[in-house]
Coordinates of C-alpha atoms (C1' of nucleotides) in Angstrom, one line a residue:
Chain A
M1 CA 0.9 192.3 62.3
G2 CA -0.6 192.1 58.9
E3 CA -4.0 193.0 57.4
S4 CA -6.5 192.7 60.2
S5 CA -9.2 195.0 61.4
R6 CA -10.4 196.9 58.4
I7 CA -13.6 198.6 57.4
A8 CA -15.0 199.2 60.9
G9 CA -15.0 195.5 61.5
Q10 CA -14.9 193.7 64.8
D11 CA -14.0 196.8 66.8
S12 CA -17.3 198.4 66.6
L13 CA -19.1 195.3 67.7
R14 CA -20.8 195.0 71.0
A15 CA -18.9 193.1 73.6
D16 CA -21.0 189.9 73.4
A17 CA -20.9 190.0 69.6
R18 CA -17.1 190.3 69.6
R19 CA -16.9 187.4 72.0
N20 CA -19.1 185.3 69.8
R21 CA -17.1 186.2 66.8
R22 CA -13.9 184.9 68.4
R23 CA -15.7 181.8 69.5
I24 CA -16.9 181.2 66.0
L25 CA -13.5 181.6 64.4
S26 CA -11.9 179.2 66.9
A27 CA -14.7 176.7 66.4
A28 CA -14.3 177.0 62.6
R29 CA -10.6 176.1 62.7
V30 CA -11.3 173.0 64.7
V31 CA -14.3 171.9 62.6
F32 CA -12.5 172.6 59.3
A33 CA -9.5 170.6 60.6
E34 CA -11.7 167.7 61.5
H35 CA -14.3 167.6 58.7
G36 CA -12.7 169.6 55.9
I37 CA -13.5 173.0 54.7
D38 CA -17.0 171.9 53.5
A39 CA -18.2 171.0 56.9
P40 CA -21.8 172.1 57.6
M41 CA -22.1 175.7 58.9
A42 CA -24.4 174.4 61.6
T43 CA -21.6 172.2 63.0
V44 CA -19.4 175.3 63.4
A45 CA -22.2 177.1 65.1
R46 CA -23.0 174.3 67.5
R47 CA -19.3 173.9 68.3
A48 CA -19.1 177.6 69.0
G49 CA -22.2 177.5 71.2
V50 CA -23.9 179.9 69.0
G51 CA -27.0 179.9 66.8
V52 CA -26.8 179.5 63.1
A53 CA -28.2 183.0 62.6
T54 CA -25.4 184.5 64.5
L55 CA -22.9 182.7 62.4
Y56 CA -24.5 183.8 59.1
R57 CA -24.9 187.4 60.3
R58 CA -21.2 187.6 61.1
F59 CA -20.0 185.6 58.0
P60 CA -22.6 185.7 55.3
T61 CA -20.8 183.1 53.2
R62 CA -18.6 180.2 53.8
D63 CA -15.8 182.0 52.0
A64 CA -15.9 184.8 54.5
L65 CA -15.7 182.4 57.4
V66 CA -12.8 180.5 55.9
R67 CA -10.9 183.6 55.1
A68 CA -11.3 185.0 58.6
A69 CA -10.5 181.7 60.2
F70 CA -7.1 181.5 58.4
A71 CA -6.3 185.2 58.3
H72 CA -3.6 184.6 60.9
Q73 CA -1.8 182.1 58.6
M74 CA -2.1 184.4 55.7
D75 CA -0.5 187.2 57.7
I76 CA 2.4 184.9 58.6
C77 CA 2.9 184.2 54.9
A78 CA 2.9 187.8 54.0
R79 CA 5.3 188.6 56.9
T80 CA 7.7 185.8 55.8
L81 CA 7.9 187.3 52.4
T82 CA 8.9 190.6 53.9
E83 CA 11.5 189.0 56.0
A84 CA 12.8 187.1 53.0
L85 CA 13.3 190.3 51.2
A86 CA 15.2 191.7 54.1
D87 CA 17.5 188.7 54.4
P88 CA 21.0 189.5 53.1
D89 CA 21.2 186.0 51.6
P90 CA 18.4 185.9 49.0
W91 CA 18.5 182.1 48.7
Q92 CA 18.1 181.8 52.4
G93 CA 15.1 184.0 52.3
F94 CA 13.6 182.1 49.4
Q95 CA 14.1 178.8 51.0
R96 CA 12.6 179.9 54.3
L97 CA 9.6 181.3 52.5
V98 CA 8.9 178.0 50.8
E99 CA 9.5 176.1 54.0
T100 CA 7.3 178.4 56.1
V101 CA 4.3 178.3 53.9
C102 CA 4.5 174.5 53.6
E103 CA 5.0 174.3 57.3
L104 CA 1.7 176.2 57.8
Q105 CA 0.0 174.0 55.3
R106 CA 0.9 170.9 57.1
A107 CA 0.3 172.3 60.6
E108 CA -3.2 173.6 60.3
R109 CA -5.4 171.0 58.7
G110 CA -8.0 173.1 57.1
F111 CA -5.5 175.6 55.8
P112 CA -4.5 173.7 52.6
A113 CA -8.1 173.6 51.4
A114 CA -8.4 177.3 52.2
F115 CA -5.2 177.9 50.4
V116 CA -6.4 176.6 47.1
A117 CA -9.9 178.0 47.3
A118 CA -10.0 180.9 44.9
F119 CA -11.0 184.0 46.7
P120 CA -12.0 186.9 44.5
D121 CA -10.4 190.3 45.3
S122 CA -13.0 191.9 47.4
T123 CA -11.8 195.4 47.6
R124 CA -9.5 197.7 45.7
E125 CA -7.2 197.6 48.7
H126 CA -6.9 193.9 48.5
A127 CA -6.0 194.0 44.9
R128 CA -3.3 196.6 45.7
V129 CA -1.8 194.5 48.4
R130 CA -1.8 191.4 46.2
E131 CA 0.0 193.2 43.4
Q132 CA 2.6 194.6 45.8
T133 CA 3.1 191.0 47.1
E134 CA 3.6 189.8 43.6
R135 CA 6.2 192.5 42.9
D136 CA 8.0 191.7 46.1
F137 CA 8.1 188.0 45.2
M138 CA 9.5 188.8 41.8
T139 CA 12.2 190.9 43.4
L140 CA 13.1 188.1 45.7
V141 CA 13.4 185.7 42.8
R142 CA 15.5 187.9 40.7
R143 CA 17.8 188.7 43.6
A144 CA 18.3 185.0 44.3
Q145 CA 19.0 184.3 40.6
A146 CA 21.5 187.2 40.4
A147 CA 23.3 185.6 43.4
G148 CA 23.6 182.4 41.4
A149 CA 21.7 180.4 44.0
L150 CA 18.4 180.0 42.3
R151 CA 18.4 178.4 38.8
A152 CA 18.1 180.9 36.0
D153 CA 15.2 179.1 34.4
F154 CA 13.1 179.2 37.5
H155 CA 9.9 180.9 36.7
P156 CA 7.7 182.7 39.3
S157 CA 4.8 180.4 38.5
D158 CA 7.0 177.5 39.7
F159 CA 6.4 178.8 43.2
A160 CA 2.7 178.3 42.7
V161 CA 3.3 174.9 41.3
A162 CA 5.3 174.0 44.3
L163 CA 2.8 175.3 46.8
L164 CA -0.2 173.8 45.1
S165 CA 1.3 170.4 44.7
H166 CA 2.5 170.4 48.3
C167 CA -1.0 171.4 49.2
G168 CA -2.4 168.4 47.4
L169 CA 0.0 166.2 49.2
V170 CA -0.9 167.2 52.7
T171 CA -4.5 167.1 51.8
A172 CA -4.1 163.5 50.6
L173 CA -2.0 162.6 53.6
P174 CA -3.0 164.7 56.5
G175 CA -0.6 164.1 59.4
D176 CA 2.3 162.7 57.3
R177 CA 4.9 165.3 58.0
A178 CA 7.7 163.2 56.7
A179 CA 6.1 163.1 53.2
S180 CA 5.6 166.8 53.2
R181 CA 9.2 167.5 54.3
R182 CA 10.5 165.2 51.7
L183 CA 8.6 166.9 48.9
V184 CA 9.8 170.3 50.0
A185 CA 13.4 169.1 50.2
Y186 CA 13.2 167.6 46.7
L187 CA 11.7 170.7 45.3
L188 CA 14.1 173.1 46.9
Q189 CA 17.0 171.0 45.7
S190 CA 15.8 171.1 42.1
F191 CA 15.3 174.9 42.4
R192 CA 19.0 175.4 43.2
A193 CA 21.2 176.5 40.4
E194 CA 23.5 173.5 40.6
A195 CA 20.6 171.2 39.9
A196 CA 19.9 172.7 36.5
H197 CA 20.9 169.9 34.2
G198 CA 18.6 169.5 31.2
A199 CA 16.2 172.0 29.9
L200 CA 12.8 172.3 31.5
P201 CA 9.5 172.3 29.7
A202 CA 7.9 175.7 29.3
P203 CA 6.6 177.3 32.5
S204 CA 2.9 177.6 33.3
A205 CA 1.0 180.8 32.5
L206 CA -0.4 180.7 36.0
S207 CA -0.2 183.8 38.0
L208 CA 0.4 184.0 41.7
R209 CA -2.8 186.0 42.3
S210 CA -4.8 183.2 43.7
L211 CA -2.3 182.3 46.5
P212 CA -2.9 183.5 50.0
L213 CA 0.6 184.9 50.1
A214 CA -1.1 187.9 48.7
A215 CA -3.0 188.4 51.9
H216 CA -6.6 188.4 51.1
G217 CA -8.9 190.3 53.5
S218 CA -9.9 188.7 56.7
Q219 CA -13.4 190.2 56.9
G220 CA -15.8 188.9 54.4
Q221 CA -19.0 191.0 53.7
R222 CA -18.8 190.7 50.0
P223 CA -22.0 190.8 47.9
S224 CA -22.4 187.2 47.2
S225 CA -21.2 185.8 43.8
A226 CA -21.1 182.1 44.8
Chain B
M1 CA -5.2 143.9 28.7
G2 CA -5.2 144.0 32.4
E3 CA -7.6 142.9 35.1
S4 CA -11.0 143.1 33.4
S5 CA -13.9 140.7 33.3
R6 CA -13.8 138.8 36.5
I7 CA -16.4 136.9 38.6
A8 CA -18.9 136.3 35.8
G9 CA -19.1 140.1 35.2
Q10 CA -20.2 141.9 32.1
D11 CA -20.0 138.9 29.8
S12 CA -23.0 137.1 31.3
L13 CA -25.2 140.1 31.0
R14 CA -28.0 140.3 28.6
A15 CA -27.3 142.4 25.4
D16 CA -29.3 145.4 26.5
A17 CA -27.8 145.3 30.0
R18 CA -24.3 145.2 28.6
R19 CA -25.0 148.1 26.3
N20 CA -26.4 150.1 29.2
R21 CA -23.3 149.3 31.3
R22 CA -21.0 150.7 28.6
R23 CA -23.2 153.8 28.4
I24 CA -23.0 154.3 32.1
L25 CA -19.3 154.1 32.2
S26 CA -18.9 156.5 29.3
A27 CA -21.2 158.9 31.0
A28 CA -19.5 158.6 34.3
R29 CA -16.2 159.6 32.9
V30 CA -17.7 162.7 31.3
V31 CA -19.7 163.7 34.4
F32 CA -16.8 163.0 36.8
A33 CA -14.6 165.1 34.6
E34 CA -17.0 168.0 34.7
H35 CA -18.3 168.0 38.2
G36 CA -15.8 166.0 40.1
I37 CA -16.0 162.5 41.5
D38 CA -18.7 163.5 43.9
A39 CA -21.2 164.3 41.2
P40 CA -24.7 163.0 41.9
M41 CA -25.4 159.5 40.7
A42 CA -28.6 160.7 39.1
T43 CA -26.6 163.0 36.9
V44 CA -24.6 160.1 35.6
A45 CA -27.8 158.1 35.0
R46 CA -29.5 160.9 33.2
R47 CA -26.4 161.5 31.0
A48 CA -26.3 157.8 30.2
G49 CA -30.0 157.9 29.2
V50 CA -30.7 155.3 31.9
G51 CA -32.8 155.1 35.1
V52 CA -31.2 155.6 38.5
A53 CA -32.2 152.0 39.4
T54 CA -30.2 150.6 36.5
L55 CA -27.2 152.5 37.6
Y56 CA -27.4 151.3 41.2
R57 CA -28.1 147.7 40.1
R58 CA -24.9 147.7 38.0
F59 CA -22.8 149.7 40.5
P60 CA -24.1 149.4 44.0
T61 CA -21.7 152.1 45.3
R62 CA -20.0 155.1 44.0
D63 CA -16.7 153.5 44.6
A64 CA -17.6 150.6 42.3
L65 CA -18.6 153.1 39.5
V66 CA -15.4 155.1 39.9
R67 CA -13.2 152.1 39.8
A68 CA -14.9 150.7 36.7
A69 CA -14.9 154.0 35.0
F70 CA -11.1 154.3 35.4
A71 CA -10.2 150.7 35.1
H72 CA -8.6 151.4 31.7
Q73 CA -6.3 154.0 33.1
M74 CA -5.4 151.7 36.0
D75 CA -4.6 149.0 33.5
I76 CA -2.3 151.3 31.6
C77 CA -0.5 152.1 34.8
A78 CA 0.1 148.5 35.5
R79 CA 1.3 147.8 32.0
T80 CA 3.7 150.7 32.1
L81 CA 5.3 149.2 35.2
T82 CA 5.7 145.9 33.4
E83 CA 7.3 147.6 30.4
A84 CA 9.6 149.6 32.7
L85 CA 10.8 146.4 34.2
A86 CA 11.5 145.1 30.7
D87 CA 13.4 148.2 29.7
P88 CA 17.2 147.5 29.5
D89 CA 17.8 151.0 30.8
P90 CA 16.2 151.1 34.3
W91 CA 16.2 154.9 34.6
Q92 CA 14.5 155.2 31.3
G93 CA 11.8 152.8 32.6
F94 CA 11.5 154.6 35.8
Q95 CA 11.2 158.0 34.1
R96 CA 8.6 156.7 31.7
L97 CA 6.6 155.3 34.5
V98 CA 6.4 158.6 36.3
E99 CA 5.6 160.5 33.2
T100 CA 3.0 158.1 32.0
V101 CA 1.1 158.1 35.3
C102 CA 1.2 161.8 35.5
E103 CA 0.2 162.1 31.9
L104 CA -2.9 160.0 32.6
Q105 CA -3.7 162.2 35.6
R106 CA -3.6 165.3 33.6
A107 CA -5.5 163.8 30.6
E108 CA -8.6 162.4 32.3
R109 CA -10.0 165.0 34.6
G110 CA -11.8 162.7 37.0
F111 CA -8.8 160.4 37.3
P112 CA -6.8 162.3 39.8
A113 CA -9.7 162.2 42.3
A114 CA -10.2 158.5 41.6
F115 CA -6.4 158.1 42.0
V116 CA -6.3 159.3 45.6
A117 CA -9.6 157.8 46.7
A118 CA -8.7 154.9 48.9
F119 CA -10.2 151.7 47.6
P120 CA -10.1 148.7 50.0
D121 CA -8.8 145.5 48.6
S122 CA -12.0 143.8 47.7
T123 CA -10.8 140.3 47.0
R124 CA -7.8 138.1 47.9
E125 CA -6.9 138.3 44.2
H126 CA -6.6 142.0 44.3
A127 CA -4.4 141.9 47.3
R128 CA -2.1 139.5 45.5
V129 CA -1.9 141.7 42.4
R130 CA -1.2 144.7 44.5
E131 CA 1.6 143.0 46.4
Q132 CA 3.2 141.8 43.2
T133 CA 3.0 145.3 41.8
E134 CA 4.8 146.6 44.9
R135 CA 7.5 144.0 44.5
D136 CA 7.9 144.9 40.9
F137 CA 8.3 148.5 41.7
M138 CA 10.9 147.9 44.3
T139 CA 12.8 145.8 41.8
L140 CA 12.7 148.7 39.4
V141 CA 13.9 151.1 42.0
R142 CA 16.8 148.9 43.1
R143 CA 17.8 148.3 39.5
A144 CA 17.8 152.0 38.7
Q145 CA 19.8 152.7 41.8
A146 CA 22.3 150.0 41.0
A147 CA 22.8 151.5 37.6
G148 CA 23.8 154.8 39.3
A149 CA 21.0 156.7 37.7
L150 CA 18.5 157.0 40.6
R151 CA 19.8 158.6 43.8
A152 CA 20.7 156.1 46.5
D153 CA 18.6 157.8 49.1
F154 CA 15.5 157.6 47.0
H155 CA 12.8 155.8 49.0
P156 CA 9.9 153.9 47.4
S157 CA 7.5 156.1 49.3
D158 CA 8.9 159.0 47.4
F159 CA 7.1 157.7 44.3
A160 CA 3.8 158.0 46.2
V161 CA 4.8 161.5 47.3
A162 CA 5.5 162.5 43.7
L163 CA 2.2 161.1 42.4
L164 CA 0.0 162.4 45.2
S165 CA 1.5 165.9 44.9
H166 CA 1.1 165.9 41.2
C167 CA -2.4 164.7 41.6
G168 CA -3.1 167.7 43.9
L169 CA -1.6 170.0 41.4
V170 CA -3.7 168.9 38.5
T171 CA -6.8 168.9 40.7
A172 CA -6.1 172.5 41.7
L173 CA -5.3 173.5 38.1
P174 CA -7.2 171.3 35.7
G175 CA -6.2 172.0 32.2
D176 CA -2.8 173.6 33.0
R177 CA -0.6 171.0 31.3
A178 CA 2.5 173.3 31.5
A179 CA 2.3 173.3 35.3
S180 CA 2.0 169.6 35.4
R181 CA 4.9 169.0 33.1
R182 CA 7.0 171.4 35.0
L183 CA 6.5 169.6 38.3
V184 CA 7.3 166.3 36.8
A185 CA 10.4 167.6 35.2
Y186 CA 11.6 169.1 38.5
L187 CA 10.8 166.0 40.5
L188 CA 12.6 163.7 38.0
Q189 CA 15.6 165.9 38.0
S190 CA 15.8 165.8 41.8
F191 CA 15.5 162.0 41.7
R192 CA 18.6 161.6 39.5
A193 CA 21.7 160.6 41.3
E194 CA 23.6 163.7 40.2
A195 CA 21.1 165.8 42.0
A196 CA 21.9 164.4 45.4
H197 CA 23.6 167.3 47.2
G198 CA 22.6 167.6 50.8
A199 CA 20.9 165.0 52.9
L200 CA 17.2 164.5 52.7
P201 CA 14.8 164.4 55.7
A202 CA 13.6 161.0 56.7
P203 CA 11.3 159.3 54.2
S204 CA 7.6 158.8 54.8
A205 CA 6.2 155.6 56.3
L206 CA 3.6 155.6 53.6
S207 CA 3.2 152.5 51.6
L208 CA 2.2 152.3 47.9
R209 CA -0.8 150.1 48.6
S210 CA -3.3 152.8 48.0
L211 CA -2.1 153.8 44.6
P212 CA -3.9 152.5 41.6
L213 CA -0.7 151.3 40.1
A214 CA -1.6 148.3 42.0
A215 CA -4.5 147.6 39.7
H216 CA -7.6 147.5 41.8
G217 CA -10.5 145.5 40.5
S218 CA -12.8 147.1 38.0
Q219 CA -16.0 145.4 39.0
G220 CA -17.3 146.5 42.3
Q221 CA -20.0 144.4 44.0
R222 CA -18.4 144.6 47.5
P223 CA -20.8 144.3 50.5
S224 CA -20.9 148.0 51.3
S225 CA -18.5 149.4 53.9
A226 CA -18.7 153.2 53.7
Chain C
dT1 C1' -44.2 132.4 18.1
dG2 C1' -44.8 132.1 23.1
dG3 C1' -43.3 132.4 27.8
dC4 C1' -40.4 133.6 31.4
dA5 C1' -36.7 135.6 33.7
dA6 C1' -33.9 139.3 33.5
dC7 C1' -34.0 144.0 32.9
dC8 C1' -35.8 148.7 32.9
dG9 C1' -36.9 153.5 34.8
dG10 C1' -39.6 156.7 37.3
dA11 C1' -41.6 157.7 41.7
dC12 C1' -40.9 158.0 46.4
dG13 C1' -39.6 158.5 51.4
dA14 C1' -35.7 159.5 54.3
dG15 C1' -32.1 162.4 55.6
dA16 C1' -29.1 166.4 55.3
dT17 C1' -27.9 171.2 54.5
dC18 C1' -28.8 175.8 53.4
dG19 C1' -30.0 180.5 54.5
dT20 C1' -34.0 183.4 56.3
dC21 C1' -37.4 185.1 59.4
dC22 C1' -39.0 186.6 63.8
dA23 C1' -40.0 186.9 68.6
dC24 C1' -37.1 187.3 72.6
dT25 C1' -32.9 189.0 75.3
dT26 C1' -29.1 191.9 76.6
dG27 C1' -25.4 195.3 76.5
dA28 C1' -24.5 200.3 76.3
dC29 C1' -25.6 204.9 77.1
dC30 C1' -28.3 208.6 79.3
Chain D
dG1 C1' -32.5 202.2 86.6
dG2 C1' -34.7 202.8 82.1
dT3 C1' -34.7 202.7 77.1
dC4 C1' -33.8 200.8 72.8
dA5 C1' -31.0 199.4 69.2
dA6 C1' -28.1 195.6 68.5
dG7 C1' -27.7 191.0 69.1
dT8 C1' -29.4 186.2 69.7
dG9 C1' -31.1 181.4 68.6
dG10 C1' -34.2 178.1 67.0
dA11 C1' -37.7 176.9 63.9
dC12 C1' -38.8 176.5 59.2
dG13 C1' -39.4 176.0 54.1
dA14 C1' -36.7 175.1 50.1
dT15 C1' -33.5 172.3 47.8
dC16 C1' -30.7 168.4 47.0
dT17 C1' -29.1 163.6 47.1
dC18 C1' -29.5 159.0 48.2
dG19 C1' -31.0 154.3 47.5
dT20 C1' -35.2 151.3 47.2
dC21 C1' -39.5 149.5 45.4
dC22 C1' -42.5 148.0 42.0
dG23 C1' -45.3 147.8 37.8
dG24 C1' -44.2 147.5 33.0
dT25 C1' -41.0 146.0 29.1
dT26 C1' -37.9 143.2 26.4
dG27 C1' -34.2 140.0 25.1
dC28 C1' -33.4 135.1 24.8
dC29 C1' -34.4 130.3 24.2
dA30 C1' -37.4 126.5 23.1

DNA sequence: TGGCAACCGGACGAGATCGTCCACTTGACC
DNA sequence: GGTCAAGTGGACGATCTCGTCCGGTTGCCA
């Protein structure tokens, strides 16, 4: 598993509190899927059969709730990257990474919104994990390029470009799996070395830091900072 | 120009009313760019130096305001399609169409949100224009395919896929022109016939009807409906 | 210049959401 | 079983947005 249970979190809770926590998370996923990530907190609480105060005590901000609700998906992302690095065929790993993340985006309706929401690094530990993830991804890219499978002018930020645009697509067309798959197929094709025909415009200066690949914490409890 | 001034619209207004109308539209573009398309109507009114009532009288719904504010952009889209059809090189026309629409999306900040917002056909005339636009686009596609420039398995819905995903990208990264240009370049490359390597997954059933290429009206004044 | 119809804008009531406070309940440990 | 800290939930005040109403103003035409 990934980055769960940190900082004396849910384990030290009383039994009923732990049960309520789980209920809240489950309800949050459902509600976020139905009404988007901006759904009223009270709706989540009602759905969980819990008072608003309980919800706010456990997750002081909406961010905290969102992060915790989709922590599982984020863990899967991180694990897929690890597996991709272990794959003897680097292109295979790269391709699977893109496909898996996009699959997650299209499967869990609220996830895309959570995906683009910018979460500040809450702890030093998170920052460390994120940096390691970035390094791992760079390694994967270089390896795939060295193997002659990934085009030489592919820039790491292109990965973010792909994910963010796919994210926008599934947000605009929730439920249209065909459209999502099409985009992924087109993008993967144009990332292949054989596809490199003309020159590309300059890459974005965007870093990967804001993508949940970098496994943000699942707990919350940050000061506030809007 | 395109589809402006219909149904005894702004022309029959008194001089001061017409002036206020223009002020409102100008303010709306600024406010939508800054705070998104969901910005409070009162903010737009204040920025325009106008009372809320005036704003509501002129544009009964937010939809109406949004449509009118970006009518110019929509006209440009429609015109670009016409020019693309007239271009002797169909690929050139196709490419320029994609680039122009994406250029508009990245230039005017509120436009992407307006772009994906689903506007119901308000009049029979709008429906007619939209259908004609769809036919024109299909013609362009077929022509480019016949010329051997556009890949044979390109499906018209792929155009919507491209625009919607690009739209999501610029929404997530407003101001990052490099990212936008990169995505467009990648997509155009993979639409070229030479790029067709493996088979693509099935296309989406999505129609182009909801895209502003089809030049929705710029007036508003629909009953209400949402 | 005078009159009227169109136009204007601020105030206002309704409705929604947020996040906190506090009196009551319950699980865990002795 | 008793104690008490941890946990609970609903009520509440603050804030925000919407869309309408109405008394005052102004452009336009005779």
